[in-house]
Short mmCIF file of C-alpha atoms in Angstrom, two decimals:
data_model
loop_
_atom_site.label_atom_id
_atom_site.label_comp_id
_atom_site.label_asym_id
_atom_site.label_seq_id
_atom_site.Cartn_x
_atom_site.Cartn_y
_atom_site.Cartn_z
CA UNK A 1 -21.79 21.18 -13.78
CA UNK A 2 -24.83 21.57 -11.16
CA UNK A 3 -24.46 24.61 -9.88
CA UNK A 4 -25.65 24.55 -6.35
CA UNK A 5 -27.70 26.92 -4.36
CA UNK A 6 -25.45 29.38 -2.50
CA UNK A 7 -22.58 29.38 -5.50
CA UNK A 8 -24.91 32.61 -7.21
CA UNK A 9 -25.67 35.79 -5.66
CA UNK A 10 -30.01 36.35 -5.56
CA UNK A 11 -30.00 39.11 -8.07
CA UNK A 12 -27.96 37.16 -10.90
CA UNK A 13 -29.65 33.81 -9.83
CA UNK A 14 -33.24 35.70 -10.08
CA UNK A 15 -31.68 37.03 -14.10
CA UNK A 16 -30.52 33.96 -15.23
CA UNK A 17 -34.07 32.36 -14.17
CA UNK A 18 -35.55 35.22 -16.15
CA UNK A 19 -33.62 34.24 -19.17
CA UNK A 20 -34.57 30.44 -18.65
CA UNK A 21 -38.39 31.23 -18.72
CA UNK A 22 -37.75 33.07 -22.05
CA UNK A 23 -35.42 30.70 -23.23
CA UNK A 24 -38.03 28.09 -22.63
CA UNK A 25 -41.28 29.48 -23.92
CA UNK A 26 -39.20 30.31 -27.32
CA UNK A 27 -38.45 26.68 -27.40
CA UNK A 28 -42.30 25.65 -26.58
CA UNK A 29 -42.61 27.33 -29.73
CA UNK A 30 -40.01 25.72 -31.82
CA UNK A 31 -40.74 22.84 -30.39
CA UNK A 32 -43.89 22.44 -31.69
CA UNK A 33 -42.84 22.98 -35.62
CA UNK A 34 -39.82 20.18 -34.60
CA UNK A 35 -42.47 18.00 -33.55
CA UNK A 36 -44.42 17.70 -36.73
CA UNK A 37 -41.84 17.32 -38.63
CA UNK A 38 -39.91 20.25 -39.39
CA UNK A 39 -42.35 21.69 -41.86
CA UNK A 40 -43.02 17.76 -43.31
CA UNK A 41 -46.72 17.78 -42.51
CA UNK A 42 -47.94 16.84 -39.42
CA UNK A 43 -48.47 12.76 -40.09
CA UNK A 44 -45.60 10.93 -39.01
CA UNK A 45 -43.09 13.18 -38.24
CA UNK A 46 -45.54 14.36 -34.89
CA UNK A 47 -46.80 10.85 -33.91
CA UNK A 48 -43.15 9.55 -33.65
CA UNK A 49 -41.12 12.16 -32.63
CA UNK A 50 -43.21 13.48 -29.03
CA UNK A 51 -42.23 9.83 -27.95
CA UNK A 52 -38.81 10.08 -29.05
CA UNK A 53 -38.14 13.05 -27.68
CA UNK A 54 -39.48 12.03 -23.91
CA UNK A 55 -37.56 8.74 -24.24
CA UNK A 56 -33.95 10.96 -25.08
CA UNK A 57 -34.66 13.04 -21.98
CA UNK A 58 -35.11 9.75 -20.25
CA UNK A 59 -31.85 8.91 -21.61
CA UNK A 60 -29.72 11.81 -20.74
CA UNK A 61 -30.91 11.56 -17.37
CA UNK A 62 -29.57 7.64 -17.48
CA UNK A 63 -26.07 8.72 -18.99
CA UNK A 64 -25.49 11.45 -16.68
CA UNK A 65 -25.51 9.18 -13.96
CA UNK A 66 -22.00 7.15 -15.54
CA UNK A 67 -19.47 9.57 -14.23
CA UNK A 68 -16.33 8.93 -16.15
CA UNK A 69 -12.67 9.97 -14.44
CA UNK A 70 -10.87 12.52 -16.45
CA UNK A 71 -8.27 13.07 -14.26
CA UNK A 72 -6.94 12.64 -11.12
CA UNK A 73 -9.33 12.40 -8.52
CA UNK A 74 -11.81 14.27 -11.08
CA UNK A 75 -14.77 13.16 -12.98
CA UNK A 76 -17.48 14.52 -15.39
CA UNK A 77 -20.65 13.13 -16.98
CA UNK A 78 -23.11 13.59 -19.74
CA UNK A 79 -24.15 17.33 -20.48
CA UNK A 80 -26.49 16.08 -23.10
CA UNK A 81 -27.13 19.48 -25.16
CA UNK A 82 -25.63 18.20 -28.26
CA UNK A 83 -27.35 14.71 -28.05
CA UNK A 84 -30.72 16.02 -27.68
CA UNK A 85 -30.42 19.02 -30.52
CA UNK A 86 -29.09 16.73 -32.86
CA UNK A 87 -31.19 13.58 -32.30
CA UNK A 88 -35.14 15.85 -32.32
CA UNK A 89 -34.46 19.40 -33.02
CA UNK A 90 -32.53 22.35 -31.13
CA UNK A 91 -35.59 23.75 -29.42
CA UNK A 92 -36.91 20.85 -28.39
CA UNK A 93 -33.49 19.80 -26.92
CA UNK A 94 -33.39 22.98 -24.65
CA UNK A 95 -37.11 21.50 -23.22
CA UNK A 96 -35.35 17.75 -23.14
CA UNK A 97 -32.27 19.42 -20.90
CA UNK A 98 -34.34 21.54 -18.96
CA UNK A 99 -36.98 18.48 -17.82
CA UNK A 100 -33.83 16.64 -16.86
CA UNK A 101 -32.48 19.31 -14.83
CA UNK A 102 -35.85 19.93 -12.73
CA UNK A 103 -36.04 16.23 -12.22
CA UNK A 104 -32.47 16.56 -10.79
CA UNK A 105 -33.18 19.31 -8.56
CA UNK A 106 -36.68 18.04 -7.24
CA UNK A 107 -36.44 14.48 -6.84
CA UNK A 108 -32.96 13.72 -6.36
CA UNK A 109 -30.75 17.20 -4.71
CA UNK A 110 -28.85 17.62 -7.77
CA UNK A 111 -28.60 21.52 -8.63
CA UNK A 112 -29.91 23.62 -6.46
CA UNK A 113 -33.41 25.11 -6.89
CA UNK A 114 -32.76 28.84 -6.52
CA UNK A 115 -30.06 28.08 -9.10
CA UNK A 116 -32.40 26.39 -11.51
CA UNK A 117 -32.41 29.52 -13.54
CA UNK A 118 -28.60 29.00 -13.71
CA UNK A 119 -28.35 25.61 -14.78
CA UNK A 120 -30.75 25.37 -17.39
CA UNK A 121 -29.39 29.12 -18.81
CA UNK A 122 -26.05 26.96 -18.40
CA UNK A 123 -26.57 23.14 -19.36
CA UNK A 124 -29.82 23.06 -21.34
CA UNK A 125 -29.46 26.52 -23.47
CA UNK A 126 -25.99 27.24 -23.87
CA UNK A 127 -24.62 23.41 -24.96
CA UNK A 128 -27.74 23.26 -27.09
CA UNK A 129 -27.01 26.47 -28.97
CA UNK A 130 -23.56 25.89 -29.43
CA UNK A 131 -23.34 22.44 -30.56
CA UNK A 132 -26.28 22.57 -32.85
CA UNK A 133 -24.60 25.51 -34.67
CA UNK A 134 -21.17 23.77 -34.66
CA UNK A 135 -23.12 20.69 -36.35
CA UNK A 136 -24.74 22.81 -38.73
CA UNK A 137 -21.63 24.62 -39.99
CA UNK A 138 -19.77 21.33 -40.47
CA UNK A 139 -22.95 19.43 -42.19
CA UNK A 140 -22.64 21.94 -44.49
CA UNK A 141 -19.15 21.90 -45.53
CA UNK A 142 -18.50 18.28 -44.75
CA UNK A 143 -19.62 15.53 -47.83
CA UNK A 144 -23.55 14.82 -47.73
CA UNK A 145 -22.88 11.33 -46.05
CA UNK A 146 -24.47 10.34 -43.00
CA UNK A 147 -20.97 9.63 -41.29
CA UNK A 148 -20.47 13.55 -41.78
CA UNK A 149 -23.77 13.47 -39.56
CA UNK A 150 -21.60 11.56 -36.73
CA UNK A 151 -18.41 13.50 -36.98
CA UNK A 152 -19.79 16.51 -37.00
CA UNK A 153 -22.23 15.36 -33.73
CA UNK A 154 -18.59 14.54 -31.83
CA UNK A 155 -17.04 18.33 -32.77
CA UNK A 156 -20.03 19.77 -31.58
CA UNK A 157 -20.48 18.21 -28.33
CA UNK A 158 -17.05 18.50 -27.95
CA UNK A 159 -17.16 22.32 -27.95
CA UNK A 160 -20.26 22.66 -26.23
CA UNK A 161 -19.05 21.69 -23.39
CA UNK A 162 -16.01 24.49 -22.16
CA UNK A 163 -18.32 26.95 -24.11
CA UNK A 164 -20.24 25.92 -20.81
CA UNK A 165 -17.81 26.24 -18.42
CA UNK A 166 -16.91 29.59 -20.27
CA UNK A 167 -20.78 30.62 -19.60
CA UNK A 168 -20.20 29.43 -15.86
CA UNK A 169 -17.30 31.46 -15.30
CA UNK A 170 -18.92 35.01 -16.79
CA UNK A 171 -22.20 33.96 -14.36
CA UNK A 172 -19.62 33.82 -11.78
CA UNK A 173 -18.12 37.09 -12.59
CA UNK A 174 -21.07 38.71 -12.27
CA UNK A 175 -22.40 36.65 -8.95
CA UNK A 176 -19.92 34.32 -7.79
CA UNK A 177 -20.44 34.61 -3.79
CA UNK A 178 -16.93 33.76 -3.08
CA UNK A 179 -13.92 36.35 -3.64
CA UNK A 180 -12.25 34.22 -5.71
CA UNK A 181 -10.19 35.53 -8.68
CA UNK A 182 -12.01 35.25 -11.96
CA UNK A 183 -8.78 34.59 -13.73
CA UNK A 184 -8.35 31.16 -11.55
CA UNK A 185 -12.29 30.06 -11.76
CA UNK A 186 -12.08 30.44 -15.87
CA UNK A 187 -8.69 28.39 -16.02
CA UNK A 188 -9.79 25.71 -13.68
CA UNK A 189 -13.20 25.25 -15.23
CA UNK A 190 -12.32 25.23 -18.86
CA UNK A 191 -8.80 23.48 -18.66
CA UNK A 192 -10.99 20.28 -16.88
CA UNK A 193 -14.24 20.48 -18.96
CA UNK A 194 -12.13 20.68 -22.42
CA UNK A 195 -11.27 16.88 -20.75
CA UNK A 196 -15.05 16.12 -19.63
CA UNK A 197 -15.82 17.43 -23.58
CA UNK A 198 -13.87 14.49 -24.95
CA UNK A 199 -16.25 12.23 -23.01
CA UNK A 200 -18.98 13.92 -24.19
CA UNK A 201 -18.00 13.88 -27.58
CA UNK A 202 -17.68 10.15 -27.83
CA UNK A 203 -21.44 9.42 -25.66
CA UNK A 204 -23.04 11.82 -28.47
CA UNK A 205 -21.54 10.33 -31.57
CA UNK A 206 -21.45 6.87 -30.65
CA UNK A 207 -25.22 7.71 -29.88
CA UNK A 208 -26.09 9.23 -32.95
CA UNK A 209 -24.12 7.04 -34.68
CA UNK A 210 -26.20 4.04 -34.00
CA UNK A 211 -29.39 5.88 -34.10
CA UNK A 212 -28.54 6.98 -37.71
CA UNK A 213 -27.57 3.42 -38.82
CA UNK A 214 -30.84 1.73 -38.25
CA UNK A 215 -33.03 4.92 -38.47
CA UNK A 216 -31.74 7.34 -40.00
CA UNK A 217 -35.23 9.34 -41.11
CA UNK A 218 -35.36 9.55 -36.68
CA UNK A 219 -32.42 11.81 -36.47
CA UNK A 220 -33.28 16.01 -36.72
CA UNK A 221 -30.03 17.04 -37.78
CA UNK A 222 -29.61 14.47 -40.78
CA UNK A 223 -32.69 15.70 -42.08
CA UNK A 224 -31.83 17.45 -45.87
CA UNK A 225 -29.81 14.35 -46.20
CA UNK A 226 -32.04 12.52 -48.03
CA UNK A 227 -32.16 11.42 -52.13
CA UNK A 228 -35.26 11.54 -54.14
CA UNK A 229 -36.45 8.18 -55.35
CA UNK A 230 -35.41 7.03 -58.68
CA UNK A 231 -36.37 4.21 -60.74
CA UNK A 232 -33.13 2.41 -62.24
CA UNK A 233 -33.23 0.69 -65.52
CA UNK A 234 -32.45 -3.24 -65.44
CA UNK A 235 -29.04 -4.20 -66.48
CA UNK A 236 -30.44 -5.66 -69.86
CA UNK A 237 -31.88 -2.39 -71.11
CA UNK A 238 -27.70 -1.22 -71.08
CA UNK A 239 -25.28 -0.67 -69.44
CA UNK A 240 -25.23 3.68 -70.21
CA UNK A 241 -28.55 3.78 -69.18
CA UNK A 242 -29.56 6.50 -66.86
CA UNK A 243 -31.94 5.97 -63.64
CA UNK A 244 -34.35 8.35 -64.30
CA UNK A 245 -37.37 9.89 -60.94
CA UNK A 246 -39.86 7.82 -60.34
CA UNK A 247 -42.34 10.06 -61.48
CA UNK A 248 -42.40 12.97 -64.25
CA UNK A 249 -41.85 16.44 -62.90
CA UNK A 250 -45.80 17.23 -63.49
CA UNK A 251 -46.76 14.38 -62.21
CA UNK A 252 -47.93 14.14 -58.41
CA UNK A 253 -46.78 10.48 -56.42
CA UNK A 254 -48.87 8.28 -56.52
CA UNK A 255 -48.67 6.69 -53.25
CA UNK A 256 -47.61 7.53 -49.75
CA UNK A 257 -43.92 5.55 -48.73
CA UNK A 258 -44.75 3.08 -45.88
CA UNK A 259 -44.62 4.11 -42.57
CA UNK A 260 -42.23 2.44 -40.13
CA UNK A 261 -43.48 2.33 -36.83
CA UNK A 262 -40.41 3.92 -34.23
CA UNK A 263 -41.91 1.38 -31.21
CA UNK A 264 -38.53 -0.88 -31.69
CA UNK A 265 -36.14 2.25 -31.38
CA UNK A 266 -38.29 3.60 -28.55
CA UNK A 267 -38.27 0.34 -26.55
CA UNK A 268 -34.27 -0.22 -27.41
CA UNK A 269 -33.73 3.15 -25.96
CA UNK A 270 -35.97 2.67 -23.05
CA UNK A 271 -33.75 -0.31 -22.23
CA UNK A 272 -30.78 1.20 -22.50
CA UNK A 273 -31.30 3.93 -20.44
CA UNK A 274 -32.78 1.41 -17.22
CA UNK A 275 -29.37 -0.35 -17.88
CA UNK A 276 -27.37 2.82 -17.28
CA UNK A 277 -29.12 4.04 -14.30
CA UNK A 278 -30.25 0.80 -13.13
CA UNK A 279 -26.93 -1.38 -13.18
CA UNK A 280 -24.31 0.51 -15.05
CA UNK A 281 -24.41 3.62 -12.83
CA UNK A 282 -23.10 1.26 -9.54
CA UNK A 283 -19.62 1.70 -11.10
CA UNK A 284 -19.83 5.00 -12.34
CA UNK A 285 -16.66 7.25 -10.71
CA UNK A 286 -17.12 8.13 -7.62
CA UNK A 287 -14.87 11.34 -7.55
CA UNK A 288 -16.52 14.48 -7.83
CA UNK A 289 -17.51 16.24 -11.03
CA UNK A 290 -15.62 18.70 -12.74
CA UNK A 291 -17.65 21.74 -11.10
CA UNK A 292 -17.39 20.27 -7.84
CA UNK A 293 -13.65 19.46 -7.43
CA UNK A 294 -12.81 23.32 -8.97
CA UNK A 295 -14.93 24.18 -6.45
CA UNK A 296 -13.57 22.70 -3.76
CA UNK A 297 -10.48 23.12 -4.93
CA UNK A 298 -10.57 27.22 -5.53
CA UNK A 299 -12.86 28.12 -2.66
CA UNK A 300 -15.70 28.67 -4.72
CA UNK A 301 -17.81 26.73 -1.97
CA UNK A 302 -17.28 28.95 0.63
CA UNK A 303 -20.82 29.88 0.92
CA UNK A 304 -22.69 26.85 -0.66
CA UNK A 305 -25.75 25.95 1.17
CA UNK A 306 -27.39 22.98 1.90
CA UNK A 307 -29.97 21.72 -0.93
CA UNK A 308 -33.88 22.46 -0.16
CA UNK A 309 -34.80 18.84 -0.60
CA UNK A 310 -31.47 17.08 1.04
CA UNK A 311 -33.84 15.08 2.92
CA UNK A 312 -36.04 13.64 0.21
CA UNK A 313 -36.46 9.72 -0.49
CA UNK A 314 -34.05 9.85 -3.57
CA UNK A 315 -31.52 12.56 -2.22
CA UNK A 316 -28.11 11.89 -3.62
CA UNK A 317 -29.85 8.96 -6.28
CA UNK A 318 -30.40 6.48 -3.67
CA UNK A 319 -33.59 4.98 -2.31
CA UNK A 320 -33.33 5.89 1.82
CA UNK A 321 -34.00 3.42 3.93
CA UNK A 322 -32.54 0.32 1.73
CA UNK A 323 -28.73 -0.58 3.10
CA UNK A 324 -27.51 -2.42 0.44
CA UNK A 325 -25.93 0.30 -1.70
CA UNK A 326 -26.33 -1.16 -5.47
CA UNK A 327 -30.29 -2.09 -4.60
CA UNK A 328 -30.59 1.55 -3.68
CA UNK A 329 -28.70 3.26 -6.17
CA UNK A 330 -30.25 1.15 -8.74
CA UNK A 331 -33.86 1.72 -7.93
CA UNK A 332 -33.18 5.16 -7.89
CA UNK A 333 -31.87 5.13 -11.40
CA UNK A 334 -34.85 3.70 -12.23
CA UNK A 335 -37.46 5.40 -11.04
CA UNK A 336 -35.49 8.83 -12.17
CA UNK A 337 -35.49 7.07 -15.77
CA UNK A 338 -39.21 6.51 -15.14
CA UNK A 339 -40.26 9.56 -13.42
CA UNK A 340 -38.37 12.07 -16.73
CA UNK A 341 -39.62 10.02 -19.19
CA UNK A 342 -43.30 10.41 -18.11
CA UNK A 343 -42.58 14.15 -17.55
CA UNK A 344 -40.84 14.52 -21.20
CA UNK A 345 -43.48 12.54 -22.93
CA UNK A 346 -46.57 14.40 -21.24
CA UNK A 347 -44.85 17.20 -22.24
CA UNK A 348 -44.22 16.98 -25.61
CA UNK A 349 -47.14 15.27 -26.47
CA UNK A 350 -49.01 18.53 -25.12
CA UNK A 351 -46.84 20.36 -27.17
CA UNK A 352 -47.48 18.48 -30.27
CA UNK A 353 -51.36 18.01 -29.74
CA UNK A 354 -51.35 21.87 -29.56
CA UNK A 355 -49.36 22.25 -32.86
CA UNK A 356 -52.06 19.55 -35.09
CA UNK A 357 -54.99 21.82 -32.97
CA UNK A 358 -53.69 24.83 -34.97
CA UNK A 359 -55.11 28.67 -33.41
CA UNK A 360 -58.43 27.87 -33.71
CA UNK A 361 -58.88 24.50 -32.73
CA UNK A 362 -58.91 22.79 -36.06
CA UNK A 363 -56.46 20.59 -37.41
CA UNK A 364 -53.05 22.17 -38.55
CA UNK A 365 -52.39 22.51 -42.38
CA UNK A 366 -50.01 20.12 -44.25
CA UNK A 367 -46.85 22.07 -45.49
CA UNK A 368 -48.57 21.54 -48.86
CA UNK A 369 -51.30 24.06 -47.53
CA UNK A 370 -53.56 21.27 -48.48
CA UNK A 371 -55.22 20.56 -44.50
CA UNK A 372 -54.36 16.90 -45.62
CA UNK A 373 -51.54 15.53 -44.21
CA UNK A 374 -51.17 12.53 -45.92
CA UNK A 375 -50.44 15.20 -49.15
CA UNK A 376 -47.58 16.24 -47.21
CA UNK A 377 -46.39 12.33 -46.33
CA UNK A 378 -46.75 11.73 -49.84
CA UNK A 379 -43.75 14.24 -50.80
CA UNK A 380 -41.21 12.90 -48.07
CA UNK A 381 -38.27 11.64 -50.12
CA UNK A 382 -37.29 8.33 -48.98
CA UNK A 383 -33.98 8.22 -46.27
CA UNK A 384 -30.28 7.89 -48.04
CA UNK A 385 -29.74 4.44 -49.55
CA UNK A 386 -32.36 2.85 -47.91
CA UNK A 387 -33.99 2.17 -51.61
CA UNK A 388 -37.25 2.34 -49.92
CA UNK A 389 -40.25 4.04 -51.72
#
């Protein structure tokens, strides 16, 4: 769903870019309570989730390289709203889709740059806001059970994704370059993106899925999830006795739980995504994308223009310059994995030193209004049935 430059008149292009910049200093500003922790203190939460949240723009980029067919002579890829909201926070996922997307249009051709504004109004806010309050409505009907987490990740991504191609078509209403009937553009675009959904549904809650199983306390959106510590009784003592909390009501804890360093997820994840764009993406579809083939196929085209940086050393994701056509493609991959998840992480770890800096330069208070945030640590209940302190 790269829109490229030409599709959008100037005026609408120069609005939606408008609403982008907005769109992303709000979420600078979200992002930066997401980032320490969701109101948790600023101790672990902040140190592990900057990281994280680099390393899942890293990954989206990977993922949207594996074009998947959908239908005849059609294919579609990762949006990656839904992944990133639910994995380290809504706001922070706009910032995670939006660093993808200008890696995509400077380094490699993909979207055009006048149409930035359009794309990231598009991909990064509108499947972001969508799926995240999808998930939320179901987490909160569905039982509190981290498989809820999962199901509800695959409904929301699911939806997300024609809510795009709904969002594309109004752009186009009020832009579109071509004269092509409005009627034709919104049936086209949402009757092959509902398809391209599916895709996207499984990526995000196979994704989340596995995150949640080993590290659960990692994922944003299962956060509330978790049980207070209790102390059960040994068998001996009877069988109708009652566990009872680990400390009185009046009493504070005693001890910060352990913290469990994230280094294994982030390096797992790091892998993953150099095996997607590295190897993987050599056998990705080669038909074009779902925006692409309506566009081709309605006329919407008819006054594309030729991308500002078609001649750069990654156009197209391939190294110029190197004939064998895996080699190329593969490097590529990598150095776009590389290349986001230096931009991501730089960026959100800005965003996060800012947030422990507080207004004034001093260190940001704990959510117990302490300034200590190892109070705050201290009152983090421990993840669902991990029996961990």
């Amino acid at each position: 769903m790269h829109v490229p430059d030409g599709f959008i008149n100037a005026p609408v292009s120069a609005a939606t870019g408008v609403v982008a910049a907005v769109a992303v200093a709000v979420s600078l500003r979200g992002a930066r309570r997401e980032l320490a922790g969701a109101g948790q203190g600023v101790g672990a939460g902040a140190e592990r989730t900057a990281p994280l949240a680099g390393l899942v723009a890293a990954f989206i980029f990977a993922v949207q390289m594996l074009n998947f067919p959908v239908a005849a002579g059609t294919s579609g890829h990762l949006l990656g709203g839904a992944l990133a909201a639910i994995l380290v926070g809504p706001y922070t996922g706009v910032l995670c889709v939006s660093v993808v997307l200008l890696m995509q249009g400077v380094l490699f051709a993909d979207g055009g740059l006048t149409a930035l504004g359009v794309n990231i109004s598009d991909m990064a806010i509108v499947t972001t806001v969508v799926a995240y309050a999808v998930f939320r409505l179901l987490v909160k009907v569905l039982p509190r059970r981290r498989s809820s987490v999962t199901v509800a990740s695959f409904v929301g991504a699911l939806v997300s994704v024609p809510a795009a191609a709904v969002a594309f078509t109004g752009i186009y209403a009020l832009g579109g370059t071509a004269d092509v009937p409005i009627g034709k553009v919104f049936a086209a675009m949402v009757g092959v993106h509902v398809l391209i959904g599916i895709g996207e549904a499984v990526i995000t809650a196979l994704t989340v899925g596995a995150v949640i199983a080993v590290r659960p306390d990692l994922v944003y959106g299962a956060r509330g999830l978790a049980k207070p510590l209790e102390l059960r009784t040994s068998p001996l003592a009877g069988a109708g006795s009652d566990p009872v909390p680990a400390t009185a009501p009046h009493e504070p804890v005693a001890a910060a739980a352990p913290r469990r360093s994230a280094r294994r997820v982030w390096l797992a994840g790091v892998a993953a995504a150099l095996v997607c764009a590295g190897g993987l993406s050599y056998y990705a579809s080669a038909s074009p994308d779902g925006l692409e083939k309506v566009a081709h196929d309605q006329g919407i085209d008819a006054k594309a223009k030729d991308h500002a940086t078609k001649d750069s050393p990654l156009a197209d994701y391939s190294v110029k310059d190197i004939a064998d056509p895996r080699l190329a493609g593969g490097l590529a991959g990598v150095i776009g994995v590389g290349a986001t998840l230096a931009a991501g992480t730089g960026v959100f770890v800005a965003v996060r030193r800012r947030r422990n800096a507080g207004p004034a330069g001093n260190p940001a208070p704990a959510a117990d209004g302490t300034g200590n945030p190892a109070a705050a640590e201290n009152a983090v209940p421990a993840a669902e049935g991990s029996g961990n302190a």
